[in-house]
């Protein structure tokens, strides 16, 4: 990846990958997660995408995307530890395949959405704002319809009460009434001028095209801004038993999420051991949780683990019959202790390592996956490429996996308890 510091607080990052027939250009505004602003940050991209001065309607936006050989445009936010990145992304066919300077058109389109939003009476268009507030309200209230994600969100909220990491990135319904067309526009103006900004160009670009992209990046003003720093979640020495939180819901199946604190520095070599440890424990078809909790004992429909790098936490998610909760939880802890004791056979270790490396290699097959990886690297202050990550995973030993697991502590269990079959 080529890195150009355009000016203070503004960076251009070019990922050269000529194997794709498409290119992707993205702008990221890095923002802290605060209770005051998290709902605005969730709402803002949806409102911005509704229209600009030049393209005031969805019909005109769609027509212009079609004119650019079916380019794709999206906006949103991505959680990054205690912060999040609000993004504008456009994907389009490379110039060499269209025989035109399509990149120039794409940059004009992106420039329009970022610098010329549709404004009326000093704020965003009220009709668009009200529509998107209702859409966001439905999305927040509809979280319960995805029980698996709902339990994960509630477990995280319970672990990190009143902290940025515990906030739901879609925001809160009770905040929506206080968001007006004017104060949301003022918030966007501040975001545009004050937040740490990254422009990513991923794909294949000649020198002339790179000059166009660099000129686009230079349109962003200097700002005194840095990335949001996230403190890794270490074990609480005073906590001897996990918090167990039960919420009842009238369904026949139950789901539970176990939140664990890992206390691993995300930029240390120990993090690579944690990646592999999670894969062996519950992150692959060769994992202990899959083979024992699900396959051997049939205690769960799914039972998986994953690590969130920035905060250094692990979440174990399971879907079960309600009557099997204790057995499924106990067996999960049996396998957890086996990991701590180093009871990992060679097949588990090698198959999981190959699976993890294959997953990392697959990131090279997606523009967005590579872009997201290198954005995370930038936020963490790391320069390594994907092949460096693979090389680091290759070096991890079974002893290092066991050692890192002994730093992990079980913090919270969140159970969405369904009715038994008889009660249902």
mmCIF file of C-alpha atoms in Angstrom:
data_model
loop_
_atom_site.group_PDB
_atom_site.id
_atom_site.type_symbol
_atom_site.label_atom_id
_atom_site.label_comp_id
_atom_site.label_asym_id
_atom_site.label_seq_id
_atom_site.Cartn_x
_atom_site.Cartn_y
_atom_site.Cartn_z
ATOM 1 C CA UNK A 1 0.000 0.000 0.000
ATOM 2 C CA UNK A 2 1.293 3.440 -0.937
ATOM 3 C CA UNK A 3 0.679 6.125 1.660
ATOM 4 C CA UNK A 4 0.644 9.852 0.881
ATOM 5 C CA UNK A 5 0.117 12.354 3.673
ATOM 6 C CA UNK A 6 -1.839 15.050 1.824
ATOM 7 C CA UNK A 7 -1.862 17.459 4.735
ATOM 8 C CA UNK A 8 -2.316 17.318 8.479
ATOM 9 C CA UNK A 9 -5.193 14.950 9.292
ATOM 10 C CA UNK A 10 -5.742 13.869 5.669
ATOM 11 C CA UNK A 11 -4.131 10.761 4.145
ATOM 12 C CA UNK A 12 -4.360 9.122 0.744
ATOM 13 C CA UNK A 13 -3.801 5.357 0.684
ATOM 14 C CA UNK A 14 -3.407 3.528 -2.621
ATOM 15 C CA UNK A 15 -3.739 -0.254 -2.748
ATOM 16 C CA UNK A 16 -2.322 -1.491 -6.046
ATOM 17 C CA UNK A 17 -4.234 -4.592 -7.140
ATOM 18 C CA UNK A 18 -4.471 -4.953 -10.949
ATOM 19 C CA UNK A 19 -6.205 -8.337 -11.019
ATOM 20 C CA UNK A 20 -9.685 -6.808 -10.630
ATOM 21 C CA UNK A 21 -11.768 -5.406 -13.469
ATOM 22 C CA UNK A 22 -13.126 -2.787 -11.090
ATOM 23 C CA UNK A 23 -11.623 -0.021 -8.999
ATOM 24 C CA UNK A 24 -12.885 1.369 -5.713
ATOM 25 C CA UNK A 25 -12.479 4.821 -4.196
ATOM 26 C CA UNK A 26 -13.588 5.541 -0.641
ATOM 27 C CA UNK A 27 -13.530 8.412 1.822
ATOM 28 C CA UNK A 28 -13.525 7.628 5.549
ATOM 29 C CA UNK A 29 -14.244 10.084 8.361
ATOM 30 C CA UNK A 30 -13.001 8.640 11.654
ATOM 31 C CA UNK A 31 -15.237 9.569 14.580
ATOM 32 C CA UNK A 32 -15.413 8.761 18.300
ATOM 33 C CA UNK A 33 -18.462 6.908 19.556
ATOM 34 C CA UNK A 34 -20.243 9.089 22.090
ATOM 35 C CA UNK A 35 -23.714 8.826 23.555
ATOM 36 C CA UNK A 36 -24.413 12.336 22.296
ATOM 37 C CA UNK A 37 -23.541 11.633 18.661
ATOM 38 C CA UNK A 38 -23.814 7.903 17.937
ATOM 39 C CA UNK A 39 -27.378 8.192 16.589
ATOM 40 C CA UNK A 40 -26.464 11.180 14.425
ATOM 41 C CA UNK A 41 -23.544 9.222 13.006
ATOM 42 C CA UNK A 42 -25.838 6.339 12.109
ATOM 43 C CA UNK A 43 -28.462 8.614 10.539
ATOM 44 C CA UNK A 44 -26.166 10.980 8.658
ATOM 45 C CA UNK A 45 -24.947 8.692 5.809
ATOM 46 C CA UNK A 46 -28.509 7.669 4.954
ATOM 47 C CA UNK A 47 -29.624 11.305 4.711
ATOM 48 C CA UNK A 48 -26.589 12.300 2.647
ATOM 49 C CA UNK A 49 -27.234 9.478 0.197
ATOM 50 C CA UNK A 50 -30.748 10.762 -0.558
ATOM 51 C CA UNK A 51 -29.637 13.696 -2.680
ATOM 52 C CA UNK A 52 -27.185 16.460 -3.594
ATOM 53 C CA UNK A 53 -27.467 19.828 -5.310
ATOM 54 C CA UNK A 54 -26.769 18.233 -8.691
ATOM 55 C CA UNK A 55 -28.647 14.976 -8.019
ATOM 56 C CA UNK A 56 -31.556 15.941 -5.739
ATOM 57 C CA UNK A 57 -33.538 12.703 -6.180
ATOM 58 C CA UNK A 58 -32.860 8.974 -6.034
ATOM 59 C CA UNK A 59 -33.963 8.733 -9.670
ATOM 60 C CA UNK A 60 -31.265 11.141 -10.814
ATOM 61 C CA UNK A 61 -28.671 9.417 -8.655
ATOM 62 C CA UNK A 62 -29.581 6.031 -10.116
ATOM 63 C CA UNK A 63 -29.506 7.418 -13.638
ATOM 64 C CA UNK A 64 -26.017 8.834 -13.174
ATOM 65 C CA UNK A 65 -24.729 5.548 -11.733
ATOM 66 C CA UNK A 66 -26.138 3.769 -14.789
ATOM 67 C CA UNK A 67 -24.409 6.306 -17.036
ATOM 68 C CA UNK A 68 -21.131 5.393 -15.303
ATOM 69 C CA UNK A 69 -21.396 1.800 -16.537
ATOM 70 C CA UNK A 70 -23.411 0.635 -13.543
ATOM 71 C CA UNK A 71 -21.139 1.990 -10.815
ATOM 72 C CA UNK A 72 -22.078 1.104 -7.243
ATOM 73 C CA UNK A 73 -22.315 3.702 -4.489
ATOM 74 C CA UNK A 74 -22.811 3.160 -0.761
ATOM 75 C CA UNK A 75 -22.468 5.006 2.517
ATOM 76 C CA UNK A 76 -22.569 3.896 6.146
ATOM 77 C CA UNK A 77 -20.532 3.491 9.321
ATOM 78 C CA UNK A 78 -18.157 0.758 10.484
ATOM 79 C CA UNK A 79 -17.301 0.185 14.133
ATOM 80 C CA UNK A 80 -13.586 0.414 14.890
ATOM 81 C CA UNK A 81 -13.128 -0.211 18.598
ATOM 82 C CA UNK A 82 -14.220 2.840 20.579
ATOM 83 C CA UNK A 83 -14.665 4.764 17.335
ATOM 84 C CA UNK A 84 -16.265 4.278 13.980
ATOM 85 C CA UNK A 85 -15.595 5.243 10.385
ATOM 86 C CA UNK A 86 -18.285 6.934 8.320
ATOM 87 C CA UNK A 87 -17.666 6.114 4.680
ATOM 88 C CA UNK A 88 -18.559 7.011 1.110
ATOM 89 C CA UNK A 89 -17.579 4.279 -1.361
ATOM 90 C CA UNK A 90 -17.910 4.021 -5.124
ATOM 91 C CA UNK A 91 -16.978 0.946 -7.183
ATOM 92 C CA UNK A 92 -16.684 1.189 -10.940
ATOM 93 C CA UNK A 93 -15.293 -0.499 -14.065
ATOM 94 C CA UNK A 94 -11.652 0.319 -14.720
ATOM 95 C CA UNK A 95 -10.960 2.953 -17.356
ATOM 96 C CA UNK A 96 -9.129 0.533 -19.654
ATOM 97 C CA UNK A 97 -12.289 -1.550 -20.053
ATOM 98 C CA UNK A 98 -14.557 1.406 -20.844
ATOM 99 C CA UNK A 99 -12.198 3.340 -23.096
ATOM 100 C CA UNK A 100 -13.152 6.529 -21.209
ATOM 101 C CA UNK A 101 -11.819 8.575 -18.311
ATOM 102 C CA UNK A 102 -14.438 7.121 -16.025
ATOM 103 C CA UNK A 103 -12.370 7.818 -12.907
ATOM 104 C CA UNK A 104 -12.816 11.553 -13.491
ATOM 105 C CA UNK A 105 -16.608 11.146 -13.615
ATOM 106 C CA UNK A 106 -16.542 8.957 -10.514
ATOM 107 C CA UNK A 107 -14.540 11.532 -8.571
ATOM 108 C CA UNK A 108 -16.981 14.274 -9.624
ATOM 109 C CA UNK A 109 -19.856 12.111 -8.375
ATOM 110 C CA UNK A 110 -18.120 11.411 -5.062
ATOM 111 C CA UNK A 111 -17.168 15.069 -4.704
ATOM 112 C CA UNK A 112 -20.818 16.053 -5.171
ATOM 113 C CA UNK A 113 -22.020 13.844 -2.313
ATOM 114 C CA UNK A 114 -19.315 14.936 0.096
ATOM 115 C CA UNK A 115 -19.099 18.670 -0.582
ATOM 116 C CA UNK A 116 -22.516 19.563 -2.011
ATOM 117 C CA UNK A 117 -25.291 17.850 -0.010
ATOM 118 C CA UNK A 118 -28.866 18.919 -0.670
ATOM 119 C CA UNK A 119 -29.604 21.806 1.716
ATOM 120 C CA UNK A 120 -32.855 23.677 2.344
ATOM 121 C CA UNK A 121 -33.307 26.576 4.819
ATOM 122 C CA UNK A 122 -29.928 25.981 6.428
ATOM 123 C CA UNK A 123 -30.375 22.260 6.956
ATOM 124 C CA UNK A 124 -30.964 18.953 5.235
ATOM 125 C CA UNK A 125 -34.187 18.512 3.309
ATOM 126 C CA UNK A 126 -36.823 17.833 5.947
ATOM 127 C CA UNK A 127 -38.682 15.203 3.925
ATOM 128 C CA UNK A 128 -35.521 13.130 3.496
ATOM 129 C CA UNK A 129 -34.565 13.544 7.136
ATOM 130 C CA UNK A 130 -37.973 12.395 8.387
ATOM 131 C CA UNK A 131 -37.961 9.382 6.047
ATOM 132 C CA UNK A 132 -34.529 8.265 7.179
ATOM 133 C CA UNK A 133 -35.346 8.815 10.852
ATOM 134 C CA UNK A 134 -38.289 6.464 10.447
ATOM 135 C CA UNK A 135 -36.105 3.917 8.608
ATOM 136 C CA UNK A 136 -33.488 4.066 11.351
ATOM 137 C CA UNK A 137 -36.156 3.735 14.042
ATOM 138 C CA UNK A 138 -37.457 0.580 12.388
ATOM 139 C CA UNK A 139 -33.935 -0.811 12.080
ATOM 140 C CA UNK A 140 -33.186 -0.225 15.765
ATOM 141 C CA UNK A 141 -36.499 -1.658 16.924
ATOM 142 C CA UNK A 142 -36.139 -4.510 14.436
ATOM 143 C CA UNK A 143 -32.888 -5.719 15.975
ATOM 144 C CA UNK A 144 -34.880 -8.159 18.109
ATOM 145 C CA UNK A 145 -35.978 -9.908 14.913
ATOM 146 C CA UNK A 146 -32.391 -11.064 14.401
ATOM 147 C CA UNK A 147 -32.019 -12.923 17.671
ATOM 148 C CA UNK A 148 -28.416 -13.884 17.064
ATOM 149 C CA UNK A 149 -27.242 -10.322 16.542
ATOM 150 C CA UNK A 150 -29.531 -9.059 19.294
ATOM 151 C CA UNK A 151 -27.897 -11.278 21.917
ATOM 152 C CA UNK A 152 -24.423 -10.264 20.745
ATOM 153 C CA UNK A 153 -25.343 -6.575 21.018
ATOM 154 C CA UNK A 154 -26.898 -6.988 24.466
ATOM 155 C CA UNK A 155 -23.896 -8.930 25.734
ATOM 156 C CA UNK A 156 -21.544 -6.189 24.564
ATOM 157 C CA UNK A 157 -23.755 -3.517 26.121
ATOM 158 C CA UNK A 158 -23.739 -5.401 29.412
ATOM 159 C CA UNK A 159 -19.961 -5.800 29.413
ATOM 160 C CA UNK A 160 -19.211 -2.166 28.617
ATOM 161 C CA UNK A 161 -21.961 -0.167 30.306
ATOM 162 C CA UNK A 162 -21.764 3.572 29.578
ATOM 163 C CA UNK A 163 -18.544 3.085 27.595
ATOM 164 C CA UNK A 164 -18.123 3.792 23.874
ATOM 165 C CA UNK A 165 -17.602 0.137 23.028
ATOM 166 C CA UNK A 166 -20.902 -0.783 24.647
ATOM 167 C CA UNK A 167 -22.956 1.508 22.432
ATOM 168 C CA UNK A 168 -25.125 0.156 19.633
ATOM 169 C CA UNK A 169 -23.780 1.578 16.378
ATOM 170 C CA UNK A 170 -27.287 2.092 14.960
ATOM 171 C CA UNK A 171 -27.999 4.477 17.820
ATOM 172 C CA UNK A 172 -31.061 4.887 20.029
ATOM 173 C CA UNK A 173 -34.704 5.585 19.203
ATOM 174 C CA UNK A 174 -35.055 8.093 22.049
ATOM 175 C CA UNK A 175 -32.437 10.333 20.423
ATOM 176 C CA UNK A 176 -34.220 10.690 17.087
ATOM 177 C CA UNK A 177 -36.722 13.383 18.113
ATOM 178 C CA UNK A 178 -33.864 15.691 19.103
ATOM 179 C CA UNK A 179 -32.197 15.485 15.701
ATOM 180 C CA UNK A 180 -33.248 18.326 13.404
ATOM 181 C CA UNK A 181 -32.404 19.202 9.821
ATOM 182 C CA UNK A 182 -30.198 22.070 11.030
ATOM 183 C CA UNK A 183 -28.319 20.409 13.887
ATOM 184 C CA UNK A 184 -27.595 17.326 11.767
ATOM 185 C CA UNK A 185 -26.222 19.533 8.977
ATOM 186 C CA UNK A 186 -24.098 21.425 11.501
ATOM 187 C CA UNK A 187 -22.812 18.075 12.762
ATOM 188 C CA UNK A 188 -21.887 17.091 9.212
ATOM 189 C CA UNK A 189 -20.049 20.366 8.614
ATOM 190 C CA UNK A 190 -18.005 19.714 11.737
ATOM 191 C CA UNK A 191 -17.364 16.124 10.636
ATOM 192 C CA UNK A 192 -16.215 17.284 7.214
ATOM 193 C CA UNK A 193 -13.811 19.882 8.580
ATOM 194 C CA UNK A 194 -12.555 18.349 11.837
ATOM 195 C CA UNK A 195 -12.411 14.539 11.631
ATOM 196 C CA UNK A 196 -9.374 12.423 10.741
ATOM 197 C CA UNK A 197 -9.863 11.605 7.053
ATOM 198 C CA UNK A 198 -8.604 8.774 4.855
ATOM 199 C CA UNK A 199 -9.067 8.485 1.099
ATOM 200 C CA UNK A 200 -8.541 4.963 -0.252
ATOM 201 C CA UNK A 201 -8.013 4.077 -3.906
ATOM 202 C CA UNK A 202 -7.985 0.317 -4.492
ATOM 203 C CA UNK A 203 -7.389 -1.340 -7.865
ATOM 204 C CA UNK A 204 -5.311 -0.411 -10.909
ATOM 205 C CA UNK A 205 -4.504 3.241 -11.664
ATOM 206 C CA UNK A 206 -2.084 4.833 -14.119
ATOM 207 C CA UNK A 207 -0.061 7.943 -13.275
ATOM 208 C CA UNK A 208 -2.582 10.373 -14.754
ATOM 209 C CA UNK A 209 -5.446 8.800 -12.836
ATOM 210 C CA UNK A 210 -3.452 8.928 -9.607
ATOM 211 C CA UNK A 211 -2.926 12.657 -10.145
ATOM 212 C CA UNK A 212 -6.710 13.092 -10.377
ATOM 213 C CA UNK A 213 -7.221 11.156 -7.139
ATOM 214 C CA UNK A 214 -4.496 13.111 -5.376
ATOM 215 C CA UNK A 215 -6.058 16.392 -6.517
ATOM 216 C CA UNK A 216 -9.404 15.185 -5.114
ATOM 217 C CA UNK A 217 -7.740 14.371 -1.775
ATOM 218 C CA UNK A 218 -6.213 17.860 -1.671
ATOM 219 C CA UNK A 219 -9.697 19.379 -1.560
ATOM 220 C CA UNK A 220 -9.967 18.334 2.091
ATOM 221 C CA UNK A 221 -8.719 21.031 4.444
ATOM 222 C CA UNK A 222 -6.076 20.589 7.107
ATOM 223 C CA UNK A 223 -7.447 19.442 10.454
ATOM 224 C CA UNK A 224 -5.973 18.818 13.888
ATOM 225 C CA UNK A 225 -7.372 15.295 14.236
ATOM 226 C CA UNK A 226 -6.174 11.804 15.080
ATOM 227 C CA UNK A 227 -7.632 8.307 15.078
ATOM 228 C CA UNK A 228 -9.739 7.214 18.030
ATOM 229 C CA UNK A 229 -7.621 5.188 20.440
ATOM 230 C CA UNK A 230 -9.098 2.059 22.004
ATOM 231 C CA UNK A 231 -7.933 0.556 25.283
ATOM 232 C CA UNK A 232 -7.813 -3.284 25.164
ATOM 233 C CA UNK A 233 -10.184 -4.989 27.603
ATOM 234 C CA UNK A 234 -8.152 -6.758 30.276
ATOM 235 C CA UNK A 235 -9.526 -9.157 32.879
ATOM 236 C CA UNK A 236 -11.052 -7.649 36.014
ATOM 237 C CA UNK A 237 -8.951 -9.063 38.896
ATOM 238 C CA UNK A 238 -11.816 -8.574 41.351
ATOM 239 C CA UNK A 239 -14.308 -10.532 39.264
ATOM 240 C CA UNK A 240 -14.342 -14.221 40.202
ATOM 241 C CA UNK A 241 -17.602 -15.222 38.492
ATOM 242 C CA UNK A 242 -19.169 -14.014 35.251
ATOM 243 C CA UNK A 243 -22.330 -11.948 35.214
ATOM 244 C CA UNK A 244 -25.214 -14.067 33.954
ATOM 245 C CA UNK A 245 -28.067 -12.073 32.475
ATOM 246 C CA UNK A 246 -31.294 -13.744 31.378
ATOM 247 C CA UNK A 247 -33.963 -12.223 29.178
ATOM 248 C CA UNK A 248 -37.063 -14.271 28.446
ATOM 249 C CA UNK A 249 -38.704 -14.269 25.036
ATOM 250 C CA UNK A 250 -41.624 -16.341 23.696
ATOM 251 C CA UNK A 251 -39.723 -18.510 21.225
ATOM 252 C CA UNK A 252 -38.959 -22.224 21.296
ATOM 253 C CA UNK A 253 -35.206 -21.832 20.893
ATOM 254 C CA UNK A 254 -32.714 -19.969 23.044
ATOM 255 C CA UNK A 255 -29.536 -18.139 22.194
ATOM 256 C CA UNK A 256 -26.678 -17.101 24.386
ATOM 257 C CA UNK A 257 -23.487 -15.112 23.978
ATOM 258 C CA UNK A 258 -20.485 -15.326 26.258
ATOM 259 C CA UNK A 259 -18.285 -12.233 26.399
ATOM 260 C CA UNK A 260 -14.640 -12.700 27.343
ATOM 261 C CA UNK A 261 -11.876 -10.187 28.012
ATOM 262 C CA UNK A 262 -8.568 -11.074 26.360
ATOM 263 C CA UNK A 263 -6.210 -8.295 27.464
ATOM 264 C CA UNK A 264 -4.024 -8.626 24.361
ATOM 265 C CA UNK A 265 -2.392 -5.612 22.726
ATOM 266 C CA UNK A 266 -3.809 -5.580 19.162
ATOM 267 C CA UNK A 267 -0.464 -4.493 17.685
ATOM 268 C CA UNK A 268 1.640 -7.073 19.518
ATOM 269 C CA UNK A 269 2.837 -10.458 18.227
ATOM 270 C CA UNK A 270 0.592 -11.995 20.878
ATOM 271 C CA UNK A 271 -2.420 -10.919 18.839
ATOM 272 C CA UNK A 272 -1.539 -13.465 16.127
ATOM 273 C CA UNK A 273 -1.607 -16.201 18.758
ATOM 274 C CA UNK A 274 -5.046 -14.969 19.835
ATOM 275 C CA UNK A 275 -6.320 -15.088 16.239
ATOM 276 C CA UNK A 276 -5.255 -18.692 15.858
ATOM 277 C CA UNK A 277 -6.454 -19.602 19.356
ATOM 278 C CA UNK A 278 -9.970 -18.366 18.561
ATOM 279 C CA UNK A 279 -9.941 -20.305 15.297
ATOM 280 C CA UNK A 280 -8.962 -23.524 17.082
ATOM 281 C CA UNK A 281 -11.465 -22.920 19.856
ATOM 282 C CA UNK A 282 -14.551 -21.988 17.829
ATOM 283 C CA UNK A 283 -13.737 -20.250 14.581
ATOM 284 C CA UNK A 284 -13.574 -23.065 12.046
ATOM 285 C CA UNK A 285 -15.145 -26.406 11.027
ATOM 286 C CA UNK A 286 -12.193 -28.035 12.809
ATOM 287 C CA UNK A 287 -12.735 -26.220 16.110
ATOM 288 C CA UNK A 288 -13.380 -27.682 19.525
ATOM 289 C CA UNK A 289 -16.757 -26.003 19.866
ATOM 290 C CA UNK A 290 -17.969 -27.174 16.464
ATOM 291 C CA UNK A 291 -16.798 -30.757 16.901
ATOM 292 C CA UNK A 292 -17.874 -31.221 20.511
ATOM 293 C CA UNK A 293 -20.730 -28.880 21.449
ATOM 294 C CA UNK A 294 -22.435 -29.112 18.069
ATOM 295 C CA UNK A 295 -21.421 -32.333 16.313
ATOM 296 C CA UNK A 296 -20.537 -34.835 19.019
ATOM 297 C CA UNK A 297 -23.045 -33.872 21.729
ATOM 298 C CA UNK A 298 -25.686 -32.111 19.590
ATOM 299 C CA UNK A 299 -26.128 -29.412 22.216
ATOM 300 C CA UNK A 300 -26.269 -26.448 19.821
ATOM 301 C CA UNK A 301 -27.387 -25.530 16.322
ATOM 302 C CA UNK A 302 -24.276 -23.381 16.093
ATOM 303 C CA UNK A 303 -21.480 -22.559 18.512
ATOM 304 C CA UNK A 304 -18.755 -20.216 17.293
ATOM 305 C CA UNK A 305 -16.180 -17.805 18.663
ATOM 306 C CA UNK A 306 -14.716 -14.647 17.194
ATOM 307 C CA UNK A 307 -12.201 -12.038 18.321
ATOM 308 C CA UNK A 308 -12.640 -8.293 17.968
ATOM 309 C CA UNK A 309 -9.138 -6.954 17.547
ATOM 310 C CA UNK A 310 -9.406 -3.319 18.623
ATOM 311 C CA UNK A 311 -10.994 -3.993 22.012
ATOM 312 C CA UNK A 312 -9.355 -7.386 22.576
ATOM 313 C CA UNK A 313 -12.561 -9.226 23.386
ATOM 314 C CA UNK A 314 -13.887 -12.610 22.338
ATOM 315 C CA UNK A 315 -17.535 -13.498 21.889
ATOM 316 C CA UNK A 316 -18.889 -17.048 21.842
ATOM 317 C CA UNK A 317 -22.315 -17.307 20.205
ATOM 318 C CA UNK A 318 -24.640 -20.308 20.462
ATOM 319 C CA UNK A 319 -28.127 -21.266 19.368
ATOM 320 C CA UNK A 320 -29.702 -24.013 21.464
ATOM 321 C CA UNK A 321 -32.820 -25.737 22.647
ATOM 322 C CA UNK A 322 -33.775 -23.993 25.885
ATOM 323 C CA UNK A 323 -33.449 -27.164 27.943
ATOM 324 C CA UNK A 324 -29.816 -27.562 26.796
ATOM 325 C CA UNK A 325 -28.487 -24.256 28.107
ATOM 326 C CA UNK A 326 -26.629 -25.584 31.132
ATOM 327 C CA UNK A 327 -25.187 -28.554 29.266
ATOM 328 C CA UNK A 328 -24.111 -26.397 26.316
ATOM 329 C CA UNK A 329 -22.568 -23.771 28.571
ATOM 330 C CA UNK A 330 -20.764 -26.379 30.680
ATOM 331 C CA UNK A 331 -19.341 -28.128 27.618
ATOM 332 C CA UNK A 332 -18.218 -24.776 26.208
ATOM 333 C CA UNK A 333 -16.307 -24.188 29.439
ATOM 334 C CA UNK A 334 -14.826 -27.704 29.289
ATOM 335 C CA UNK A 335 -13.389 -26.891 25.869
ATOM 336 C CA UNK A 336 -12.296 -23.462 27.113
ATOM 337 C CA UNK A 337 -10.272 -25.082 29.878
ATOM 338 C CA UNK A 338 -8.763 -27.580 27.451
ATOM 339 C CA UNK A 339 -7.477 -24.641 25.438
ATOM 340 C CA UNK A 340 -5.953 -23.149 28.592
ATOM 341 C CA UNK A 341 -4.347 -26.469 29.492
ATOM 342 C CA UNK A 342 -2.837 -26.897 26.047
ATOM 343 C CA UNK A 343 -4.994 -29.929 25.191
ATOM 344 C CA UNK A 344 -4.858 -29.298 21.446
ATOM 345 C CA UNK A 345 -4.166 -32.169 19.104
ATOM 346 C CA UNK A 346 -2.031 -31.768 15.992
ATOM 347 C CA UNK A 347 -4.966 -32.090 13.592
ATOM 348 C CA UNK A 348 -6.926 -29.321 15.352
ATOM 349 C CA UNK A 349 -3.884 -27.073 15.319
ATOM 350 C CA UNK A 350 -2.760 -27.599 11.722
ATOM 351 C CA UNK A 351 -6.227 -27.690 10.157
ATOM 352 C CA UNK A 352 -7.288 -24.530 11.965
ATOM 353 C CA UNK A 353 -4.064 -22.769 10.967
ATOM 354 C CA UNK A 354 -4.612 -23.696 7.304
ATOM 355 C CA UNK A 355 -8.238 -22.567 7.542
ATOM 356 C CA UNK A 356 -7.268 -19.217 9.056
ATOM 357 C CA UNK A 357 -4.591 -18.587 6.458
ATOM 358 C CA UNK A 358 -7.034 -19.475 3.690
ATOM 359 C CA UNK A 359 -9.519 -16.970 5.140
ATOM 360 C CA UNK A 360 -6.855 -14.256 5.167
ATOM 361 C CA UNK A 361 -5.891 -15.072 1.586
ATOM 362 C CA UNK A 362 -9.541 -14.788 0.550
ATOM 363 C CA UNK A 363 -9.468 -11.136 1.636
ATOM 364 C CA UNK A 364 -7.270 -10.489 -1.398
ATOM 365 C CA UNK A 365 -10.250 -11.381 -3.575
ATOM 366 C CA UNK A 366 -12.376 -8.444 -2.425
ATOM 367 C CA UNK A 367 -11.724 -4.726 -2.807
ATOM 368 C CA UNK A 368 -13.753 -3.863 0.298
ATOM 369 C CA UNK A 369 -12.101 -6.546 2.431
ATOM 370 C CA UNK A 370 -8.621 -5.301 1.581
ATOM 371 C CA UNK A 371 -9.637 -1.690 2.085
ATOM 372 C CA UNK A 372 -11.123 -2.449 5.500
ATOM 373 C CA UNK A 373 -8.027 -4.379 6.582
ATOM 374 C CA UNK A 374 -5.683 -1.556 5.649
ATOM 375 C CA UNK A 375 -7.937 1.041 7.271
ATOM 376 C CA UNK A 376 -7.708 -0.966 10.494
ATOM 377 C CA UNK A 377 -3.938 -1.149 10.074
ATOM 378 C CA UNK A 378 -3.782 2.628 9.676
ATOM 379 C CA UNK A 379 -5.896 3.232 12.783
ATOM 380 C CA UNK A 380 -3.622 0.902 14.764
ATOM 381 C CA UNK A 381 -0.469 2.485 13.374
ATOM 382 C CA UNK A 382 0.639 -0.710 11.617
ATOM 383 C CA UNK A 383 2.231 -0.939 8.176
ATOM 384 C CA UNK A 384 2.178 -4.692 7.542
ATOM 385 C CA UNK A 385 0.451 -6.188 4.500
ATOM 386 C CA UNK A 386 -1.711 -9.308 4.360
ATOM 387 C CA UNK A 387 1.251 -11.541 3.518
ATOM 388 C CA UNK A 388 2.958 -10.313 6.710
ATOM 389 C CA UNK A 389 -0.114 -11.366 8.664
ATOM 390 C CA UNK A 390 0.011 -14.817 7.086
ATOM 391 C CA UNK A 391 3.717 -15.146 7.882
ATOM 392 C CA UNK A 392 3.039 -14.221 11.511
ATOM 393 C CA UNK A 393 0.254 -16.814 11.792
ATOM 394 C CA UNK A 394 2.572 -19.462 10.341
ATOM 395 C CA UNK A 395 5.036 -18.912 13.188
ATOM 396 C CA UNK A 396 2.517 -19.337 16.045
ATOM 397 C CA UNK A 397 3.121 -22.433 18.200
ATOM 398 C CA UNK A 398 0.762 -24.533 20.292
ATOM 399 C CA UNK A 399 2.490 -23.272 23.431
ATOM 400 C CA UNK A 400 1.799 -19.665 22.440
ATOM 401 C CA UNK A 401 -1.862 -20.486 21.797
ATOM 402 C CA UNK A 402 -2.223 -21.982 25.263
ATOM 403 C CA UNK A 403 -0.348 -19.091 26.863
ATOM 404 C CA UNK A 404 -2.568 -16.437 25.313
ATOM 405 C CA UNK A 405 -5.707 -18.367 26.318
ATOM 406 C CA UNK A 406 -4.598 -18.187 29.929
ATOM 407 C CA UNK A 407 -4.954 -14.408 29.766
ATOM 408 C CA UNK A 408 -8.628 -14.683 28.781
ATOM 409 C CA UNK A 409 -11.353 -14.356 31.402
ATOM 410 C CA UNK A 410 -15.091 -15.016 31.116
ATOM 411 C CA UNK A 411 -16.885 -11.750 31.870
ATOM 412 C CA UNK A 412 -20.574 -11.939 30.904
ATOM 413 C CA UNK A 413 -23.135 -14.509 29.768
ATOM 414 C CA UNK A 414 -26.254 -13.142 28.081
ATOM 415 C CA UNK A 415 -29.064 -15.663 27.635
ATOM 416 C CA UNK A 416 -32.122 -14.982 25.526
ATOM 417 C CA UNK A 417 -34.251 -17.679 27.087
ATOM 418 C CA UNK A 418 -37.060 -19.138 25.020
ATOM 419 C CA UNK A 419 -39.969 -21.152 26.350
ATOM 420 C CA UNK A 420 -39.632 -24.917 26.594
ATOM 421 C CA UNK A 421 -41.544 -26.917 23.994
ATOM 422 C CA UNK A 422 -44.301 -27.606 26.499
ATOM 423 C CA UNK A 423 -44.612 -23.936 27.496
ATOM 424 C CA UNK A 424 -44.633 -22.836 23.862
#
